[in-house]
Amino acid sequence: MDIQKILGKHRPEMDNLINILHDLQDASPRNYLPEESLREVARYLNTTLSAVYGVVNYYTMFSTKPRGKYIIRLCQSPICHMMGSETALESVKKLLGTDLYEPTADGLFSIELSECLGICDVAPSMMVGEEIYGHLSETVISKMISEIREREKTGNIKNTCDG
Ligand code: FES
């Protein structure tokens, strides 16, 4: 990742901090913001590292730890919860052999929780990159995982890293 190139796309103003962080995280193959990048951001914006960390730590969409290339965001808001999001979460964990916030061994997936995704009519639901999945069952989840793995294998890669 060329940090300077990304920084150069933004004027060095604090108002641009969130956009800069998004761009840096999107450019990271592991979907995260390493400390060295945050130091560069602080220098560029003429602010302190702790001020940058304050923003990074405030927003759940940012991570300072490596994550999977594809982040599975499972809705945990009340309607999805009532419709079985806990069961869906257990299915995802079982199918991927990992736990919440722990990237899979191949670095492809991470599982995170999310607030309402705005598609309560198909609860329980989840989002992977820009794609939405509803009426979650083990079959739906398994199909999504297989399709992404297949895409990666065949090189038909769709970049869904969205931070
Ligand atoms: S409660 Fe899950 S999408 Fe709205």
PDB file of C-alpha atoms in Angstrom, residues 1-140:
ATOM      1  CA  MET A   1       0.000   0.000   0.000  1.00  0.00           C
ATOM      2  CA  ASP A   2       1.391   3.383  -0.981  1.00  0.00           C
ATOM      3  CA  ILE A   3       0.457   5.494   2.023  1.00  0.00           C
ATOM      4  CA  GLN A   4       1.797   8.732   0.591  1.00  0.00           C
ATOM      5  CA  LYS A   5      -0.229   8.289  -2.575  1.00  0.00           C
ATOM      6  CA  ILE A   6      -3.415   7.801  -0.549  1.00  0.00           C
ATOM      7  CA  LEU A   7      -2.648  10.754   1.716  1.00  0.00           C
ATOM      8  CA  GLY A   8      -1.914  12.907  -1.323  1.00  0.00           C
ATOM      9  CA  LYS A   9      -5.516  12.440  -2.509  1.00  0.00           C
ATOM     10  CA  HIS A  10      -6.742  14.413   0.513  1.00  0.00           C
ATOM     11  CA  ARG A  11      -5.997  17.880   1.745  1.00  0.00           C
ATOM     12  CA  PRO A  12      -4.163  17.762   5.092  1.00  0.00           C
ATOM     13  CA  GLU A  13      -7.172  18.805   7.167  1.00  0.00           C
ATOM     14  CA  MET A  14      -8.713  17.048  10.152  1.00  0.00           C
ATOM     15  CA  ASP A  15     -12.082  17.073   8.377  1.00  0.00           C
ATOM     16  CA  ASN A  16     -10.595  14.534   5.979  1.00  0.00           C
ATOM     17  CA  LEU A  17      -9.460  12.120   8.669  1.00  0.00           C
ATOM     18  CA  ILE A  18     -12.330   9.641   8.306  1.00  0.00           C
ATOM     19  CA  ASN A  19     -12.047   9.527   4.511  1.00  0.00           C
ATOM     20  CA  ILE A  20      -8.296   9.005   4.765  1.00  0.00           C
ATOM     21  CA  LEU A  21      -8.787   6.167   7.243  1.00  0.00           C
ATOM     22  CA  HIS A  22     -11.381   4.553   4.959  1.00  0.00           C
ATOM     23  CA  ASP A  23      -9.056   4.757   1.956  1.00  0.00           C
ATOM     24  CA  LEU A  24      -6.125   3.326   3.885  1.00  0.00           C
ATOM     25  CA  GLN A  25      -8.165   0.482   5.301  1.00  0.00           C
ATOM     26  CA  ASP A  26      -9.693  -0.316   1.899  1.00  0.00           C
ATOM     27  CA  ALA A  27      -6.205  -0.485   0.413  1.00  0.00           C
ATOM     28  CA  SER A  28      -5.074  -2.952   3.064  1.00  0.00           C
ATOM     29  CA  PRO A  29      -5.459  -6.573   1.897  1.00  0.00           C
ATOM     30  CA  ARG A  30      -6.200  -7.488   5.515  1.00  0.00           C
ATOM     31  CA  ASN A  31      -8.740  -4.742   6.078  1.00  0.00           C
ATOM     32  CA  TYR A  32      -7.012  -2.955   8.921  1.00  0.00           C
ATOM     33  CA  LEU A  33      -5.006   0.104   9.926  1.00  0.00           C
ATOM     34  CA  PRO A  34      -1.509  -0.704  11.149  1.00  0.00           C
ATOM     35  CA  GLU A  35       0.137   1.661  13.606  1.00  0.00           C
ATOM     36  CA  GLU A  36       2.767   2.765  11.082  1.00  0.00           C
ATOM     37  CA  SER A  37      -0.040   4.021   8.802  1.00  0.00           C
ATOM     38  CA  LEU A  38      -1.699   5.857  11.660  1.00  0.00           C
ATOM     39  CA  ARG A  39       1.610   7.536  12.507  1.00  0.00           C
ATOM     40  CA  GLU A  40       1.865   8.747   8.919  1.00  0.00           C
ATOM     41  CA  VAL A  41      -1.710  10.059   9.083  1.00  0.00           C
ATOM     42  CA  ALA A  42      -0.980  11.943  12.315  1.00  0.00           C
ATOM     43  CA  ARG A  43       2.140  13.471  10.762  1.00  0.00           C
ATOM     44  CA  TYR A  44       0.258  14.434   7.597  1.00  0.00           C
ATOM     45  CA  LEU A  45      -2.582  16.086   9.518  1.00  0.00           C
ATOM     46  CA  ASN A  46      -0.204  17.669  12.002  1.00  0.00           C
ATOM     47  CA  THR A  47      -1.976  16.064  14.926  1.00  0.00           C
ATOM     48  CA  THR A  48      -1.137  13.491  17.570  1.00  0.00           C
ATOM     49  CA  LEU A  49      -1.204   9.737  17.201  1.00  0.00           C
ATOM     50  CA  SER A  50      -3.630   9.548  20.129  1.00  0.00           C
ATOM     51  CA  ALA A  51      -6.052  11.909  18.349  1.00  0.00           C
ATOM     52  CA  VAL A  52      -6.009   9.579  15.339  1.00  0.00           C
ATOM     53  CA  TYR A  53      -6.452   6.520  17.563  1.00  0.00           C
ATOM     54  CA  GLY A  54      -9.367   8.276  19.268  1.00  0.00           C
ATOM     55  CA  VAL A  55     -11.258   8.331  15.967  1.00  0.00           C
ATOM     56  CA  VAL A  56     -10.170   4.846  14.904  1.00  0.00           C
ATOM     57  CA  ASN A  57     -11.292   3.346  18.200  1.00  0.00           C
ATOM     58  CA  TYR A  58     -14.599   5.219  18.186  1.00  0.00           C
ATOM     59  CA  TYR A  59     -15.859   3.688  14.940  1.00  0.00           C
ATOM     60  CA  THR A  60     -16.418  -0.079  14.817  1.00  0.00           C
ATOM     61  CA  MET A  61     -15.821  -0.073  11.044  1.00  0.00           C
ATOM     62  CA  PHE A  62     -12.125   0.555  11.656  1.00  0.00           C
ATOM     63  CA  SER A  63      -9.762  -2.082  12.945  1.00  0.00           C
ATOM     64  CA  THR A  64      -6.180  -1.964  14.159  1.00  0.00           C
ATOM     65  CA  LYS A  65      -5.860  -5.741  13.883  1.00  0.00           C
ATOM     66  CA  PRO A  66      -5.630  -7.776  10.670  1.00  0.00           C
ATOM     67  CA  ARG A  67      -8.997  -9.075   9.525  1.00  0.00           C
ATOM     68  CA  GLY A  68     -10.252 -11.316   6.769  1.00  0.00           C
ATOM     69  CA  LYS A  69     -10.477 -10.014   3.236  1.00  0.00           C
ATOM     70  CA  TYR A  70     -14.240 -10.566   3.439  1.00  0.00           C
ATOM     71  CA  ILE A  71     -15.983  -9.345   6.542  1.00  0.00           C
ATOM     72  CA  ILE A  72     -19.226 -11.099   7.352  1.00  0.00           C
ATOM     73  CA  ARG A  73     -21.402  -8.677   9.303  1.00  0.00           C
ATOM     74  CA  LEU A  74     -24.234 -10.418  11.088  1.00  0.00           C
ATOM     75  CA  CYS A  75     -27.102  -8.266  12.243  1.00  0.00           C
ATOM     76  CA  GLN A  76     -27.779  -8.559  15.955  1.00  0.00           C
ATOM     77  CA  SER A  77     -30.547  -5.989  16.232  1.00  0.00           C
ATOM     78  CA  PRO A  78     -33.857  -7.020  17.839  1.00  0.00           C
ATOM     79  CA  ILE A  79     -35.782  -8.275  14.791  1.00  0.00           C
ATOM     80  CA  CYS A  80     -32.896 -10.401  13.499  1.00  0.00           C
ATOM     81  CA  HIS A  81     -32.303 -11.578  17.049  1.00  0.00           C
ATOM     82  CA  MET A  82     -35.923 -12.725  17.340  1.00  0.00           C
ATOM     83  CA  MET A  83     -35.693 -14.415  13.950  1.00  0.00           C
ATOM     84  CA  GLY A  84     -32.645 -16.491  14.822  1.00  0.00           C
ATOM     85  CA  SER A  85     -29.457 -14.496  14.378  1.00  0.00           C
ATOM     86  CA  GLU A  86     -27.829 -16.458  17.219  1.00  0.00           C
ATOM     87  CA  THR A  87     -28.321 -19.691  15.282  1.00  0.00           C
ATOM     88  CA  ALA A  88     -26.961 -18.022  12.137  1.00  0.00           C
ATOM     89  CA  LEU A  89     -23.909 -16.860  14.075  1.00  0.00           C
ATOM     90  CA  GLU A  90     -23.271 -20.386  15.338  1.00  0.00           C
ATOM     91  CA  SER A  91     -23.565 -21.698  11.764  1.00  0.00           C
ATOM     92  CA  VAL A  92     -21.052 -19.170  10.411  1.00  0.00           C
ATOM     93  CA  LYS A  93     -18.605 -19.925  13.211  1.00  0.00           C
ATOM     94  CA  LYS A  94     -18.964 -23.671  12.644  1.00  0.00           C
ATOM     95  CA  LEU A  95     -18.666 -23.477   8.844  1.00  0.00           C
ATOM     96  CA  LEU A  96     -15.588 -21.251   8.995  1.00  0.00           C
ATOM     97  CA  GLY A  97     -14.024 -22.941  12.021  1.00  0.00           C
ATOM     98  CA  THR A  98     -13.368 -19.633  13.690  1.00  0.00           C
ATOM     99  CA  ASP A  99     -14.770 -17.283  16.270  1.00  0.00           C
ATOM    100  CA  LEU A 100     -16.065 -13.737  16.234  1.00  0.00           C
ATOM    101  CA  TYR A 101     -13.384 -11.225  15.211  1.00  0.00           C
ATOM    102  CA  GLU A 102     -10.838 -13.999  14.525  1.00  0.00           C
ATOM    103  CA  PRO A 103      -9.810 -14.178  10.860  1.00  0.00           C
ATOM    104  CA  THR A 104      -9.907 -17.615   9.261  1.00  0.00           C
ATOM    105  CA  ALA A 105      -6.558 -19.352   8.800  1.00  0.00           C
ATOM    106  CA  ASP A 106      -6.597 -18.579   5.057  1.00  0.00           C
ATOM    107  CA  GLY A 107      -7.142 -14.886   5.825  1.00  0.00           C
ATOM    108  CA  LEU A 108     -10.305 -14.796   3.718  1.00  0.00           C
ATOM    109  CA  PHE A 109     -13.038 -14.226   6.305  1.00  0.00           C
ATOM    110  CA  SER A 110     -13.756 -12.461   9.570  1.00  0.00           C
ATOM    111  CA  ILE A 111     -17.055 -12.491  11.407  1.00  0.00           C
ATOM    112  CA  GLU A 112     -18.339  -9.314  13.033  1.00  0.00           C
ATOM    113  CA  LEU A 113     -21.635  -8.185  14.522  1.00  0.00           C
ATOM    114  CA  SER A 114     -23.630  -5.301  13.197  1.00  0.00           C
ATOM    115  CA  GLU A 115     -26.593  -3.122  14.026  1.00  0.00           C
ATOM    116  CA  CYS A 116     -29.729  -3.196  11.861  1.00  0.00           C
ATOM    117  CA  LEU A 117     -28.831  -3.457   8.172  1.00  0.00           C
ATOM    118  CA  GLY A 118     -32.188  -2.028   7.111  1.00  0.00           C
ATOM    119  CA  ILE A 119     -33.493  -5.280   5.621  1.00  0.00           C
ATOM    120  CA  CYS A 120     -35.523  -6.515   8.571  1.00  0.00           C
ATOM    121  CA  ASP A 121     -38.123  -8.044   6.226  1.00  0.00           C
ATOM    122  CA  VAL A 122     -35.633 -10.797   5.364  1.00  0.00           C
ATOM    123  CA  ALA A 123     -34.330 -11.316   8.905  1.00  0.00           C
ATOM    124  CA  PRO A 124     -32.076 -12.810  10.030  1.00  0.00           C
ATOM    125  CA  SER A 125     -29.634 -11.115   7.723  1.00  0.00           C
ATOM    126  CA  MET A 126     -25.997 -10.360   7.099  1.00  0.00           C
ATOM    127  CA  MET A 127     -23.798  -8.307   4.821  1.00  0.00           C
ATOM    128  CA  VAL A 128     -20.580  -9.413   3.148  1.00  0.00           C
ATOM    129  CA  GLY A 129     -18.863  -6.499   1.473  1.00  0.00           C
ATOM    130  CA  GLU A 130     -21.625  -4.797  -0.497  1.00  0.00           C
ATOM    131  CA  GLU A 131     -23.775  -7.901  -0.739  1.00  0.00           C
ATOM    132  CA  ILE A 132     -26.781  -8.554   1.439  1.00  0.00           C
ATOM    133  CA  TYR A 133     -28.004 -11.998   2.462  1.00  0.00           C
ATOM    134  CA  GLY A 134     -31.357 -12.624   4.121  1.00  0.00           C
ATOM    135  CA  HIS A 135     -33.421 -15.524   5.472  1.00  0.00           C
ATOM    136  CA  LEU A 136     -30.175 -16.943   6.783  1.00  0.00           C
ATOM    137  CA  SER A 137     -29.899 -20.672   7.153  1.00  0.00           C
ATOM    138  CA  GLU A 138     -26.895 -22.960   7.191  1.00  0.00           C
ATOM    139  CA  THR A 139     -27.517 -23.616   3.479  1.00  0.00           C
ATOM    140  CA  VAL A 140     -27.527 -19.910   2.565  1.00  0.00           C
TER     141      VAL A 140
END
